[in-house]
Amino acid sequence: MTDFPRPAARMHGGPDALGMPAHDFSTNANACGPCPEALAAVQAADAARYPDAGYTALRARLAAFHGVEPGRVVMAGSASECIFRITAWVARQGGARVWLPDHAYGDYADAAAAWGGARAAQPADADLAWACEPSSPIGGTEPAYARWARAAAVKVLDCAYAPLRLEGAAPAVPADAWQLWTPNKALGLTGVRAAYAIAPQGQGGAADALRALAPSWPVGAHGVALLQAWTAPAAQDWLAASRATLRGWKDRQALMLQTHGWGLLPGAANFVCARPPQPLAALLPALRARGIKLRDCASFALPGHVRLGVLAPASQHALDEALRAQVKD
């Protein structure tokens, strides 16, 4: 019997039944994007032909970027696809106990539910243990990171926001942990789905097993172009410059929210987690009607809070005006 209930519907940010929000704070894409070099590469991708089914050149390029052997790089359709595939791989080996942070991306639990997983109380009790650095939705270092790092379980570090850490140093990655990378957020191109995992050193057999569970061509031509661009110095230079811009925007956005009486949780990434003074049931639809979307954190087990990606001053001004109007109403 699973300890992870199957969700009626998965919650995500981005477009909804009302279409694309004019000011979308609900996702964590780099608001300075899209990265010009990555966008040009994606636009120039040859979609008339299959990519190399083995991704030989791409895996070699990603391996060189991370300083690992190419055999440790496993291509994935997206982080979410890889989360489900890793969970399936562990479950097929008899691993049923899954640990995840108290506040975490819902696909970790959804994948465990799909395989009938049982919730582990501590990382040390788990067969599979997840961590995200910086964490989401709060954006800081996971409080249980040290316990997670010592666990003997299959450990996966979700590095979705590692390139968008705006302050402080990240904790060391355990040598026996998998890493899951999804550069589309950092490059401001979340519509291009592409990711990769890096197996721990000496676990080439595990990497082969994970590859064997994938369909053919999990990454299309546009995803290949994105990941190739990700490793280029020009894209990394652009990303570094964007972090400097985002720091200023984040400070401005935090001050504006605090002016409206919002309580902010400390975080180091390109988003903020906050508790508005108003009930979300009334606030979120009112803002959405004005073209502004925030991310309800209820699916992160943090009810009453919202997560807001850091956006440019024009969008911050729109949110500020909408909040002022909400108070008047």
Short mmCIF file of C-alpha atoms in Angstrom, two decimals, residues 100-230:
data_model
loop_
_atom_site.label_atom_id
_atom_site.label_comp_id
_atom_site.label_asym_id
_atom_site.label_seq_id
_atom_site.Cartn_x
_atom_site.Cartn_y
_atom_site.Cartn_z
CA LEU A 100 11.88 13.20 -0.09
CA PRO A 101 12.08 16.61 1.61
CA ASP A 102 9.10 17.98 3.52
CA HIS A 103 8.68 20.67 0.85
CA ALA A 104 9.55 19.38 -2.60
CA TYR A 105 8.62 19.15 -6.26
CA GLY A 106 5.50 17.02 -6.56
CA ASP A 107 6.84 14.66 -9.22
CA TYR A 108 9.07 12.91 -6.66
CA ALA A 109 5.99 11.80 -4.74
CA ASP A 110 3.92 11.22 -7.88
CA ALA A 111 6.54 8.86 -9.28
CA ALA A 112 6.69 6.99 -5.97
CA ALA A 113 2.90 6.70 -5.94
CA ALA A 114 2.91 5.29 -9.47
CA TRP A 115 5.16 2.47 -8.28
CA GLY A 116 3.44 1.87 -4.95
CA GLY A 117 6.28 3.31 -2.93
CA ALA A 118 6.28 3.71 0.84
CA ARG A 119 7.41 6.94 2.47
CA ALA A 120 10.66 6.62 4.42
CA ALA A 121 10.80 8.68 7.60
CA GLN A 122 14.53 9.38 7.27
CA PRO A 123 17.02 9.27 4.38
CA ALA A 124 18.84 6.44 6.18
CA ASP A 125 15.68 4.32 5.93
CA ALA A 126 15.21 4.83 2.19
CA ASP A 127 15.99 2.87 -0.96
CA LEU A 128 15.69 6.09 -2.97
CA ALA A 129 16.29 9.58 -1.55
CA TRP A 130 15.77 12.91 -3.31
CA ALA A 131 17.21 16.35 -2.66
CA CYS A 132 17.14 19.60 -4.63
CA GLU A 133 19.84 22.25 -4.31
CA PRO A 134 18.83 25.03 -4.01
CA SER A 135 15.51 23.65 -2.87
CA SER A 136 12.09 24.46 -4.26
CA PRO A 137 9.85 26.20 -3.34
CA ILE A 138 11.94 27.90 -0.64
CA GLY A 139 15.24 28.29 -2.45
CA GLY A 140 17.66 27.48 0.36
CA THR A 141 19.74 24.44 1.22
CA GLU A 142 17.59 21.49 2.22
CA PRO A 143 17.62 21.28 6.07
CA ALA A 144 18.10 17.50 5.91
CA TYR A 145 20.91 17.74 3.34
CA ALA A 146 23.59 16.35 5.67
CA ARG A 147 21.43 13.34 6.57
CA TRP A 148 20.57 12.84 2.90
CA ALA A 149 24.25 12.97 1.95
CA ARG A 150 25.12 10.19 4.41
CA ALA A 151 22.34 7.82 3.36
CA ALA A 152 23.24 4.55 1.68
CA ALA A 153 20.21 4.80 -0.61
CA VAL A 154 20.23 5.62 -4.30
CA LYS A 155 20.62 9.39 -3.85
CA VAL A 156 19.61 11.88 -6.53
CA LEU A 157 20.46 15.56 -6.37
CA ASP A 158 18.13 17.65 -8.51
CA CYS A 159 20.31 20.49 -9.83
CA ALA A 160 17.50 22.37 -11.58
CA TYR A 161 18.31 25.63 -9.78
CA ALA A 162 22.04 25.19 -9.21
CA PRO A 163 22.90 27.50 -12.15
CA LEU A 164 20.49 30.10 -10.73
CA ARG A 165 21.92 30.27 -7.21
CA LEU A 166 22.33 34.00 -6.61
CA GLU A 167 24.23 33.96 -3.32
CA GLY A 168 26.22 31.69 -1.06
CA ALA A 169 28.06 28.48 -1.82
CA ALA A 170 26.35 25.19 -2.55
CA PRO A 171 27.12 22.25 -0.25
CA ALA A 172 29.41 19.54 -1.57
CA VAL A 173 27.82 16.86 -3.74
CA PRO A 174 28.37 13.38 -2.27
CA ALA A 175 30.55 11.18 -4.49
CA ASP A 176 27.92 8.44 -4.48
CA ALA A 177 25.02 10.69 -5.55
CA TRP A 178 23.42 10.96 -8.95
CA GLN A 179 23.03 14.45 -10.38
CA LEU A 180 20.05 15.56 -12.48
CA TRP A 181 20.57 18.60 -14.70
CA THR A 182 17.94 20.63 -16.60
CA PRO A 183 19.52 23.76 -18.13
CA ASN A 184 16.35 25.05 -19.80
CA LYS A 185 15.39 27.12 -16.74
CA ALA A 186 18.81 28.75 -16.52
CA LEU A 187 18.79 29.50 -20.25
CA GLY A 188 15.23 30.88 -20.21
CA LEU A 189 13.90 28.25 -22.62
CA THR A 190 11.64 26.06 -20.52
CA GLY A 191 9.57 25.04 -23.55
CA VAL A 192 12.53 23.03 -24.84
CA ARG A 193 12.47 19.76 -22.94
CA ALA A 194 15.89 18.21 -22.41
CA ALA A 195 17.85 16.94 -19.42
CA TYR A 196 20.60 14.55 -18.39
CA ALA A 197 21.70 12.60 -15.35
CA ILE A 198 25.25 11.94 -14.21
CA ALA A 199 25.86 8.60 -12.55
CA PRO A 200 28.29 8.33 -9.62
CA GLN A 201 31.80 7.26 -10.54
CA GLY A 202 32.15 3.53 -10.97
CA GLN A 203 28.43 3.01 -11.63
CA GLY A 204 28.57 2.55 -15.38
CA GLY A 205 26.34 -0.50 -15.09
CA ALA A 206 23.68 1.55 -13.31
CA ALA A 207 23.90 4.19 -16.04
CA ASP A 208 23.42 1.47 -18.68
CA ALA A 209 20.41 0.13 -16.78
CA LEU A 210 18.84 3.59 -16.65
CA ARG A 211 19.48 4.05 -20.37
CA ALA A 212 17.82 0.71 -21.08
CA LEU A 213 14.57 1.96 -19.51
CA ALA A 214 14.38 4.97 -21.87
CA PRO A 215 12.53 5.02 -25.18
CA SER A 216 14.55 5.65 -28.32
CA TRP A 217 15.54 9.28 -28.87
CA PRO A 218 14.40 10.72 -25.52
CA VAL A 219 15.85 14.09 -26.58
CA GLY A 220 14.89 15.61 -29.93
CA ALA A 221 16.91 17.85 -32.21
CA HIS A 222 15.93 21.04 -30.39
CA GLY A 223 16.87 19.57 -27.03
CA VAL A 224 20.22 18.47 -28.41
CA ALA A 225 20.86 22.01 -29.64
CA LEU A 226 19.93 23.44 -26.24
CA LEU A 227 22.29 21.13 -24.37
CA GLN A 228 25.13 21.76 -26.81
CA ALA A 229 24.70 25.51 -26.35
CA TRP A 230 24.56 25.06 -22.56
#
